[in-house]
Structure formats: structure tokens, C-alpha cells
PDB file of C-alpha atoms in Angstrom:
ATOM      1  CA  UNK A 150      13.723 -25.282  11.511  1.00 59.00           C
ATOM      2  CA  UNK A 151      10.112 -24.967  12.636  1.00 65.00           C
ATOM      3  CA  UNK A 152      10.818 -21.478  13.801  1.00 82.00           C
ATOM      4  CA  UNK A 153      11.183 -20.481  10.131  1.00 85.00           C
ATOM      5  CA  UNK A 154       7.651 -21.830   9.113  1.00 89.00           C
ATOM      6  CA  UNK A 155       5.999 -18.421   9.758  1.00 90.00           C
ATOM      7  CA  UNK A 156       8.543 -16.796   7.731  1.00 91.00           C
ATOM      8  CA  UNK A 157       8.097 -19.225   4.802  1.00 93.00           C
ATOM      9  CA  UNK A 158       4.346 -18.989   4.904  1.00 93.00           C
ATOM     10  CA  UNK A 159       4.783 -15.185   4.608  1.00 92.00           C
ATOM     11  CA  UNK A 160       7.102 -15.608   1.586  1.00 93.00           C
ATOM     12  CA  UNK A 161       4.579 -17.929   0.112  1.00 93.00           C
ATOM     13  CA  UNK A 162       1.622 -15.497   0.538  1.00 91.00           C
ATOM     14  CA  UNK A 163       3.417 -12.525  -0.781  1.00 89.00           C
ATOM     15  CA  UNK A 164       4.604 -14.521  -3.757  1.00 92.00           C
ATOM     16  CA  UNK A 165       1.321 -15.920  -4.552  1.00 90.00           C
ATOM     17  CA  UNK A 166      -0.316 -12.390  -4.515  1.00 85.00           C
ATOM     18  CA  UNK A 167       2.474 -11.060  -6.758  1.00 86.00           C
ATOM     19  CA  UNK A 168       2.354 -14.014  -9.416  1.00 89.00           C
ATOM     20  CA  UNK A 169      -1.140 -13.786  -9.547  1.00 83.00           C
ATOM     21  CA  UNK A 170      -1.372 -10.189 -10.452  1.00 78.00           C
ATOM     22  CA  UNK A 171      -1.419  -9.215 -14.097  1.00 77.00           C
ATOM     23  CA  UNK A 172       1.789  -8.144 -15.966  1.00 82.00           C
ATOM     24  CA  UNK A 173       4.077  -8.939 -18.512  1.00 87.00           C
ATOM     25  CA  UNK A 174       4.662 -12.568 -17.591  1.00 91.00           C
ATOM     26  CA  UNK A 175       0.781 -13.182 -17.859  1.00 90.00           C
ATOM     27  CA  UNK A 176       0.367 -11.143 -20.977  1.00 86.00           C
ATOM     28  CA  UNK A 177       3.108 -13.186 -22.693  1.00 90.00           C
ATOM     29  CA  UNK A 178       1.855 -16.612 -21.440  1.00 92.00           C
ATOM     30  CA  UNK A 179      -1.603 -16.110 -22.536  1.00 88.00           C
ATOM     31  CA  UNK A 180      -0.220 -15.163 -25.915  1.00 84.00           C
ATOM     32  CA  UNK A 181       1.690 -18.167 -25.905  1.00 89.00           C
ATOM     33  CA  UNK A 182      -1.279 -20.235 -24.934  1.00 89.00           C
ATOM     34  CA  UNK A 183      -3.564 -19.091 -27.655  1.00 82.00           C
ATOM     35  CA  UNK A 184      -1.000 -18.873 -30.538  1.00 81.00           C
ATOM     36  CA  UNK A 185       1.460 -21.720 -29.876  1.00 87.00           C
ATOM     37  CA  UNK A 186       1.059 -25.151 -29.257  1.00 90.00           C
ATOM     38  CA  UNK A 187       0.578 -26.673 -25.741  1.00 92.00           C
ATOM     39  CA  UNK A 188       4.249 -27.723 -25.632  1.00 94.00           C
ATOM     40  CA  UNK A 189       5.742 -24.377 -26.502  1.00 94.00           C
ATOM     41  CA  UNK A 190       3.283 -22.692 -23.862  1.00 95.00           C
ATOM     42  CA  UNK A 191       4.462 -24.972 -21.124  1.00 97.00           C
ATOM     43  CA  UNK A 192       8.234 -24.301 -22.097  1.00 97.00           C
ATOM     44  CA  UNK A 193       7.507 -20.569 -21.914  1.00 97.00           C
ATOM     45  CA  UNK A 194       6.141 -21.303 -18.429  1.00 97.00           C
ATOM     46  CA  UNK A 195       9.239 -23.237 -17.512  1.00 97.00           C
ATOM     47  CA  UNK A 196      11.342 -20.310 -18.901  1.00 97.00           C
ATOM     48  CA  UNK A 197       9.483 -17.816 -16.484  1.00 97.00           C
ATOM     49  CA  UNK A 198      10.098 -20.169 -13.500  1.00 96.00           C
ATOM     50  CA  UNK A 199      13.736 -20.233 -14.498  1.00 97.00           C
ATOM     51  CA  UNK A 200      13.948 -16.596 -14.651  1.00 96.00           C
ATOM     52  CA  UNK A 201      12.952 -16.395 -11.125  1.00 96.00           C
ATOM     53  CA  UNK A 202      16.161 -18.077 -10.322  1.00 95.00           C
ATOM     54  CA  UNK A 203      18.240 -15.292 -11.857  1.00 94.00           C
ATOM     55  CA  UNK A 204      16.658 -12.621  -9.275  1.00 93.00           C
ATOM     56  CA  UNK A 205      16.985 -15.310  -6.272  1.00 93.00           C
ATOM     57  CA  UNK A 206      20.679 -15.560  -7.191  1.00 92.00           C
ATOM     58  CA  UNK A 207      21.648 -11.812  -7.191  1.00 88.00           C
ATOM     59  CA  UNK A 208      19.535 -11.128  -4.354  1.00 87.00           C
ATOM     60  CA  UNK A 209      21.232 -13.817  -2.243  1.00 87.00           C
ATOM     61  CA  UNK A 210      24.613 -12.411  -3.432  1.00 84.00           C
ATOM     62  CA  UNK A 211      23.497  -8.970  -2.569  1.00 77.00           C
ATOM     63  CA  UNK A 212      23.930  -7.742  -6.053  1.00 70.00           C
ATOM     64  CA  UNK A 213      20.249  -6.946  -6.316  1.00 61.00           C
ATOM     65  CA  UNK A 214      20.610  -4.304  -3.573  1.00 66.00           C
ATOM     66  CA  UNK A 215      23.554  -2.785  -5.446  1.00 70.00           C
ATOM     67  CA  UNK A 216      21.356  -2.570  -8.559  1.00 66.00           C
ATOM     68  CA  UNK A 217      18.456  -1.162  -6.630  1.00 60.00           C
ATOM     69  CA  UNK A 218      20.683   1.521  -4.889  1.00 71.00           C
ATOM     70  CA  UNK A 219      22.478   2.376  -8.412  1.00 73.00           C
ATOM     71  CA  UNK A 220      20.596   4.775 -10.322  1.00 73.00           C
ATOM     72  CA  UNK A 221      22.618   4.002 -13.451  1.00 78.00           C
ATOM     73  CA  UNK A 222      22.454   0.273 -13.231  1.00 74.00           C
ATOM     74  CA  UNK A 223      18.855   0.200 -12.335  1.00 72.00           C
ATOM     75  CA  UNK A 224      17.949   2.622 -15.261  1.00 77.00           C
ATOM     76  CA  UNK A 225      19.899   0.392 -17.629  1.00 79.00           C
ATOM     77  CA  UNK A 226      17.940  -2.458 -16.440  1.00 74.00           C
ATOM     78  CA  UNK A 227      14.664  -0.766 -16.828  1.00 73.00           C
ATOM     79  CA  UNK A 228      15.752   0.391 -20.406  1.00 82.00           C
ATOM     80  CA  UNK A 229      16.513  -3.112 -21.363  1.00 80.00           C
ATOM     81  CA  UNK A 230      13.236  -4.457 -19.999  1.00 72.00           C
ATOM     82  CA  UNK A 231      11.230  -1.810 -21.813  1.00 78.00           C
ATOM     83  CA  UNK A 232      12.957  -2.562 -25.086  1.00 82.00           C
ATOM     84  CA  UNK A 233      12.385  -6.127 -24.826  1.00 76.00           C
ATOM     85  CA  UNK A 234       8.777  -5.791 -23.906  1.00 74.00           C
ATOM     86  CA  UNK A 235       8.475  -3.332 -27.013  1.00 84.00           C
ATOM     87  CA  UNK A 236       9.772  -5.876 -29.223  1.00 78.00           C
ATOM     88  CA  UNK A 237       7.381  -8.528 -27.898  1.00 74.00           C
ATOM     89  CA  UNK A 238       4.601  -6.009 -28.479  1.00 75.00           C
ATOM     90  CA  UNK A 239       5.317  -5.330 -31.952  1.00 80.00           C
ATOM     91  CA  UNK A 240       5.275  -9.071 -32.847  1.00 72.00           C
ATOM     92  CA  UNK A 241       1.733  -9.061 -31.125  1.00 69.00           C
ATOM     93  CA  UNK A 242       0.404  -5.971 -32.965  1.00 73.00           C
ATOM     94  CA  UNK A 243       1.615  -7.202 -36.554  1.00 71.00           C
ATOM     95  CA  UNK A 244      -0.757 -10.181 -36.037  1.00 60.00           C
ATOM     96  CA  UNK A 245      -3.320 -10.652 -38.788  1.00 57.00           C
ATOM     97  CA  UNK A 246      -6.893 -12.202 -38.806  1.00 51.00           C
ATOM     98  CA  UNK A 247      -6.590 -15.911 -38.471  1.00 48.00           C
ATOM     99  CA  UNK A 248      -3.193 -15.767 -37.370  1.00 45.00           C
ATOM    100  CA  UNK A 249      -3.681 -16.957 -33.919  1.00 46.00           C
ATOM    101  CA  UNK A 250      -4.856 -20.240 -35.293  1.00 47.00           C
ATOM    102  CA  UNK A 251      -2.097 -22.689 -34.221  1.00 45.00           C
ATOM    103  CA  UNK A 252      -3.109 -25.022 -37.030  1.00 40.00           C
ATOM    104  CA  UNK A 253      -2.544 -22.408 -39.799  1.00 37.00           C
ATOM    105  CA  UNK A 254       0.612 -20.999 -38.143  1.00 44.00           C
ATOM    106  CA  UNK A 255       3.018 -23.784 -38.825  1.00 42.00           C
ATOM    107  CA  UNK A 256       5.362 -21.631 -40.999  1.00 41.00           C
ATOM    108  CA  UNK A 257       5.702 -19.104 -37.923  1.00 51.00           C
ATOM    109  CA  UNK A 258       5.648 -21.604 -35.075  1.00 68.00           C
ATOM    110  CA  UNK A 259       8.303 -21.277 -32.481  1.00 84.00           C
ATOM    111  CA  UNK A 260      10.992 -23.753 -31.709  1.00 91.00           C
ATOM    112  CA  UNK A 261      11.046 -25.198 -28.217  1.00 92.00           C
ATOM    113  CA  UNK A 262      14.219 -22.967 -27.446  1.00 95.00           C
ATOM    114  CA  UNK A 263      12.660 -19.764 -28.728  1.00 95.00           C
ATOM    115  CA  UNK A 264       9.502 -20.628 -26.455  1.00 95.00           C
ATOM    116  CA  UNK A 265      11.684 -21.291 -23.361  1.00 96.00           C
ATOM    117  CA  UNK A 266      13.905 -18.262 -24.028  1.00 96.00           C
ATOM    118  CA  UNK A 267      10.899 -16.030 -24.525  1.00 95.00           C
ATOM    119  CA  UNK A 268       9.670 -16.829 -21.014  1.00 95.00           C
ATOM    120  CA  UNK A 269      13.037 -16.692 -19.447  1.00 97.00           C
ATOM    121  CA  UNK A 270      14.083 -13.189 -20.849  1.00 94.00           C
ATOM    122  CA  UNK A 271      10.372 -11.762 -20.132  1.00 93.00           C
ATOM    123  CA  UNK A 272      10.903 -12.491 -16.410  1.00 94.00           C
ATOM    124  CA  UNK A 273      14.649 -12.002 -16.276  1.00 93.00           C
ATOM    125  CA  UNK A 274      14.630  -8.634 -17.636  1.00 89.00           C
ATOM    126  CA  UNK A 275      11.546  -7.184 -15.721  1.00 86.00           C
ATOM    127  CA  UNK A 276      12.794  -4.478 -13.280  1.00 81.00           C
ATOM    128  CA  UNK A 277       9.747  -4.928 -11.210  1.00 81.00           C
ATOM    129  CA  UNK A 278      10.638  -8.352 -10.435  1.00 86.00           C
ATOM    130  CA  UNK A 279      14.256  -6.821  -9.312  1.00 83.00           C
ATOM    131  CA  UNK A 280      12.536  -4.762  -6.853  1.00 80.00           C
ATOM    132  CA  UNK A 281      10.124  -7.313  -5.724  1.00 85.00           C
ATOM    133  CA  UNK A 282      12.873  -9.763  -4.875  1.00 87.00           C
ATOM    134  CA  UNK A 283      15.445  -7.367  -3.429  1.00 81.00           C
ATOM    135  CA  UNK A 284      12.546  -6.215  -1.097  1.00 80.00           C
ATOM    136  CA  UNK A 285      11.495  -9.681  -0.337  1.00 85.00           C
ATOM    137  CA  UNK A 286      15.060 -10.670   0.692  1.00 84.00           C
ATOM    138  CA  UNK A 287      15.881  -7.471   2.638  1.00 77.00           C
ATOM    139  CA  UNK A 288      12.317  -6.769   4.336  1.00 78.00           C
ATOM    140  CA  UNK A 289      10.394 -10.104   4.549  1.00 83.00           C
ATOM    141  CA  UNK A 290      13.218 -12.446   4.947  1.00 86.00           C
ATOM    142  CA  UNK A 291      15.465 -11.936   8.178  1.00 85.00           C
ATOM    143  CA  UNK A 292      19.300 -11.748   7.476  1.00 79.00           C
ATOM    144  CA  UNK A 293      19.625 -14.185  10.066  1.00 85.00           C
ATOM    145  CA  UNK A 294      17.812 -17.034   7.990  1.00 89.00           C
ATOM    146  CA  UNK A 295      20.524 -19.505   6.861  1.00 92.00           C
ATOM    147  CA  UNK A 296      21.631 -18.966   3.142  1.00 90.00           C
ATOM    148  CA  UNK A 297      20.490 -22.503   2.450  1.00 92.00           C
ATOM    149  CA  UNK A 298      17.110 -21.925   3.615  1.00 93.00           C
ATOM    150  CA  UNK A 299      16.894 -18.663   1.585  1.00 92.00           C
ATOM    151  CA  UNK A 300      18.063 -20.465  -1.365  1.00 93.00           C
ATOM    152  CA  UNK A 301      15.120 -22.951  -0.697  1.00 95.00           C
ATOM    153  CA  UNK A 302      12.512 -20.237  -0.529  1.00 95.00           C
ATOM    154  CA  UNK A 303      13.862 -19.088  -3.972  1.00 95.00           C
ATOM    155  CA  UNK A 304      13.547 -22.640  -5.411  1.00 96.00           C
ATOM    156  CA  UNK A 305       9.998 -22.780  -3.982  1.00 96.00           C
ATOM    157  CA  UNK A 306       9.182 -19.519  -5.857  1.00 96.00           C
ATOM    158  CA  UNK A 307      10.687 -20.649  -8.926  1.00 97.00           C
ATOM    159  CA  UNK A 308       8.757 -23.937  -9.019  1.00 97.00           C
ATOM    160  CA  UNK A 309       5.475 -22.298  -7.734  1.00 97.00           C
ATOM    161  CA  UNK A 310       5.931 -19.667 -10.573  1.00 96.00           C
ATOM    162  CA  UNK A 311       6.563 -22.284 -13.219  1.00 96.00           C
ATOM    163  CA  UNK A 312       3.506 -24.379 -12.065  1.00 97.00           C
ATOM    164  CA  UNK A 313       1.024 -21.371 -11.881  1.00 96.00           C
ATOM    165  CA  UNK A 314       1.710 -20.366 -15.460  1.00 96.00           C
ATOM    166  CA  UNK A 315       1.787 -24.244 -16.661  1.00 97.00           C
ATOM    167  CA  UNK A 316      -1.780 -24.313 -15.287  1.00 96.00           C
ATOM    168  CA  UNK A 317      -2.410 -21.012 -17.249  1.00 94.00           C
ATOM    169  CA  UNK A 318      -0.942 -22.657 -20.397  1.00 95.00           C
ATOM    170  CA  UNK A 319      -3.006 -25.884 -19.932  1.00 95.00           C
ATOM    171  CA  UNK A 320      -6.241 -23.908 -19.196  1.00 93.00           C
ATOM    172  CA  UNK A 321      -6.003 -21.574 -22.332  1.00 89.00           C
ATOM    173  CA  UNK A 322      -4.653 -24.473 -24.735  1.00 90.00           C
ATOM    174  CA  UNK A 323      -7.823 -26.453 -24.222  1.00 90.00           C
ATOM    175  CA  UNK A 324      -9.655 -26.790 -27.561  1.00 87.00           C
ATOM    176  CA  UNK A 325     -12.901 -25.446 -26.176  1.00 84.00           C
ATOM    177  CA  UNK A 326     -11.117 -22.300 -24.711  1.00 82.00           C
ATOM    178  CA  UNK A 327      -9.424 -21.730 -28.100  1.00 79.00           C
ATOM    179  CA  UNK A 328     -12.535 -22.031 -30.064  1.00 77.00           C
ATOM    180  CA  UNK A 329     -14.084 -19.308 -28.107  1.00 73.00           C
ATOM    181  CA  UNK A 330     -11.208 -16.953 -29.135  1.00 71.00           C
ATOM    182  CA  UNK A 331     -11.029 -17.990 -32.735  1.00 64.00           C
ATOM    183  CA  UNK A 332     -13.155 -15.194 -34.277  1.00 62.00           C
ATOM    184  CA  UNK A 333     -11.406 -12.387 -32.406  1.00 60.00           C
ATOM    185  CA  UNK A 334      -8.087 -13.867 -31.480  1.00 58.00           C
ATOM    186  CA  UNK A 335      -5.967 -11.664 -33.383  1.00 61.00           C
ATOM    187  CA  UNK A 336      -7.581  -8.549 -31.491  1.00 65.00           C
ATOM    188  CA  UNK A 337      -6.759 -10.264 -28.302  1.00 67.00           C
ATOM    189  CA  UNK A 338      -3.321 -10.565 -29.510  1.00 67.00           C
ATOM    190  CA  UNK A 339      -3.180  -6.940 -30.631  1.00 71.00           C
ATOM    191  CA  UNK A 340      -4.507  -6.000 -27.139  1.00 72.00           C
ATOM    192  CA  UNK A 341      -1.733  -7.979 -25.355  1.00 68.00           C
ATOM    193  CA  UNK A 342       0.657  -6.066 -27.766  1.00 72.00           C
ATOM    194  CA  UNK A 343      -1.048  -2.881 -26.395  1.00 78.00           C
ATOM    195  CA  UNK A 344      -0.797  -3.883 -22.840  1.00 72.00           C
ATOM    196  CA  UNK A 345       3.036  -4.768 -23.345  1.00 71.00           C
ATOM    197  CA  UNK A 346       3.504  -1.417 -24.910  1.00 78.00           C
ATOM    198  CA  UNK A 347       1.928   0.508 -22.202  1.00 79.00           C
ATOM    199  CA  UNK A 348       4.135  -1.418 -19.761  1.00 71.00           C
ATOM    200  CA  UNK A 349       7.358  -0.699 -21.685  1.00 73.00           C
ATOM    201  CA  UNK A 350       6.039   3.062 -21.798  1.00 80.00           C
ATOM    202  CA  UNK A 351       5.867   3.226 -18.067  1.00 72.00           C
ATOM    203  CA  UNK A 352       9.135   1.734 -17.600  1.00 65.00           C
ATOM    204  CA  UNK A 353      10.832   4.322 -19.889  1.00 76.00           C
ATOM    205  CA  UNK A 354       8.716   6.978 -18.140  1.00 79.00           C
ATOM    206  CA  UNK A 355       9.807   6.066 -14.823  1.00 69.00           C
ATOM    207  CA  UNK A 356      13.649   5.981 -15.945  1.00 67.00           C
ATOM    208  CA  UNK A 357      13.206   9.802 -17.510  1.00 72.00           C
ATOM    209  CA  UNK A 358      11.300  10.919 -14.410  1.00 71.00           C
ATOM    210  CA  UNK A 359      13.718   9.429 -12.011  1.00 61.00           C
ATOM    211  CA  UNK A 360      10.815   7.783  -9.752  1.00 54.00           C
ATOM    212  CA  UNK A 361      12.369   6.049  -6.796  1.00 48.00           C
ATOM    213  CA  UNK A 362      11.601   2.285  -6.438  1.00 48.00           C
ATOM    214  CA  UNK A 363       9.370   1.200  -3.614  1.00 44.00           C
ATOM    215  CA  UNK A 364      11.013  -0.001  -0.332  1.00 43.00           C
ATOM    216  CA  UNK A 365       8.949  -3.155   0.228  1.00 46.00           C
ATOM    217  CA  UNK A 366       7.235  -6.095  -1.582  1.00 51.00           C
ATOM    218  CA  UNK A 367       3.690  -5.539  -2.828  1.00 47.00           C
ATOM    219  CA  UNK A 368       1.226  -7.892  -4.365  1.00 44.00           C
ATOM    220  CA  UNK A 369       0.852  -5.524  -7.562  1.00 42.00           C
ATOM    221  CA  UNK A 370       4.535  -6.008  -8.209  1.00 45.00           C
ATOM    222  CA  UNK A 371       4.360  -8.680 -10.698  1.00 48.00           C
ATOM    223  CA  UNK A 372       7.321 -10.673 -12.144  1.00 45.00           C
TER     224      UNK A 372
END
């Protein structure tokens, strides 16, 4: 097992760089932390971590490579991801002044299931995550690595992702941090909506232009 430590450390480093880079997951997590309760924000973080397992499973089964090589399947995934990001963006853009306060938003507060589902779908429907994991399992991880060990890599990445976004949730739900966003919180919410809308537009544009996916994992490929 010692011979696989260098491979695991490479996987961990690449994953760390990817999870820390800005993207849909972070934008959604930031909004949850500022607009919802800490409990809901943490549930969204768990959902994002669980979404990682979806990518790991189809990568282990070889389905991810099939999706990457099929223009039609990958285009469908990108359109679905873009539509979902657009839906979230519209929710952000509709925010009114004062709507970001958790104390005054009880009528629109999410249920735990909704918060969990938001994180899960945001990650699971992200086509960049598909490219990242397919590339990771085909380029970084050796085909000779035992399947059980590859699955262990995947579980580690799911846990590490959930932990990272849980820390983001805890930080941005601190009372002193929230107070700093009270006056312009709704503008931040709209900014997050704009960011998600741009990301959705990029996905649709790449689908229309038929741009080819990259062949290897890069740090900027956020999940």
C-alpha cells in the first residue's frame, strides 16, 4: 500500500486546488451561508460533498469516459447544468433589500431537504466536475490501482469537499461576519446571481460552439 502514497498525495493536491477555486459550488455556498441558517448552510455543504460521490461512481464504472467522448451526452449534461444554474441565479436576482437577513426570512426559509438537495444538484449537474473526475481517474490515477483504493480516493474527496464547504458555512454564518453584509447583502446576493448566470451562459455557449473538453485535470476546474 505504501507504493500508492505518492498517487494519493497527487490526487489530494489536485483536488485541494480545484475545490478552493471559485465556481458554482462556492457561489451557492456563500449565498446559503448569508441567507439561510447555519444548519441549512451545513446541509448544503453535505449535499455538495455527496454530489462528489456521483462523479466518482460513474468514473469508476467507466461511464464518465463515455459521457466525455459522446458529444450528445455531454451536451445534454451541459444544458441541464446551465438550466439549473440559471434557475438558482434567478432566485438570487429577485432578492430584495433586507431579504438576506435570516431573522426576517422565516417565510421563505428552506427546509433541510431543500438545502441538501440544492448542494447535491449544484455539484452533480456541474459538467466541469464531470471533466475533472474523468480526467483525474484517467490521467492521474493509474488503471492498475485497485478499484477499492480508487473508491477510497473518491470517498476522501467527498469528505474533504464537504469539510471545506462546512468551514465556509461556519465562517460566513458567524454573527459578526453577517453583520458586515447586512447593509449591502442583497447586492451581494444579486452579484452571486450574476456570477451564476455568467457561468450558465458559458456552458450554453460552449455547447453551441462545440468546444472540446480539456484532456487533463486543472486547478481551475471547480466542482
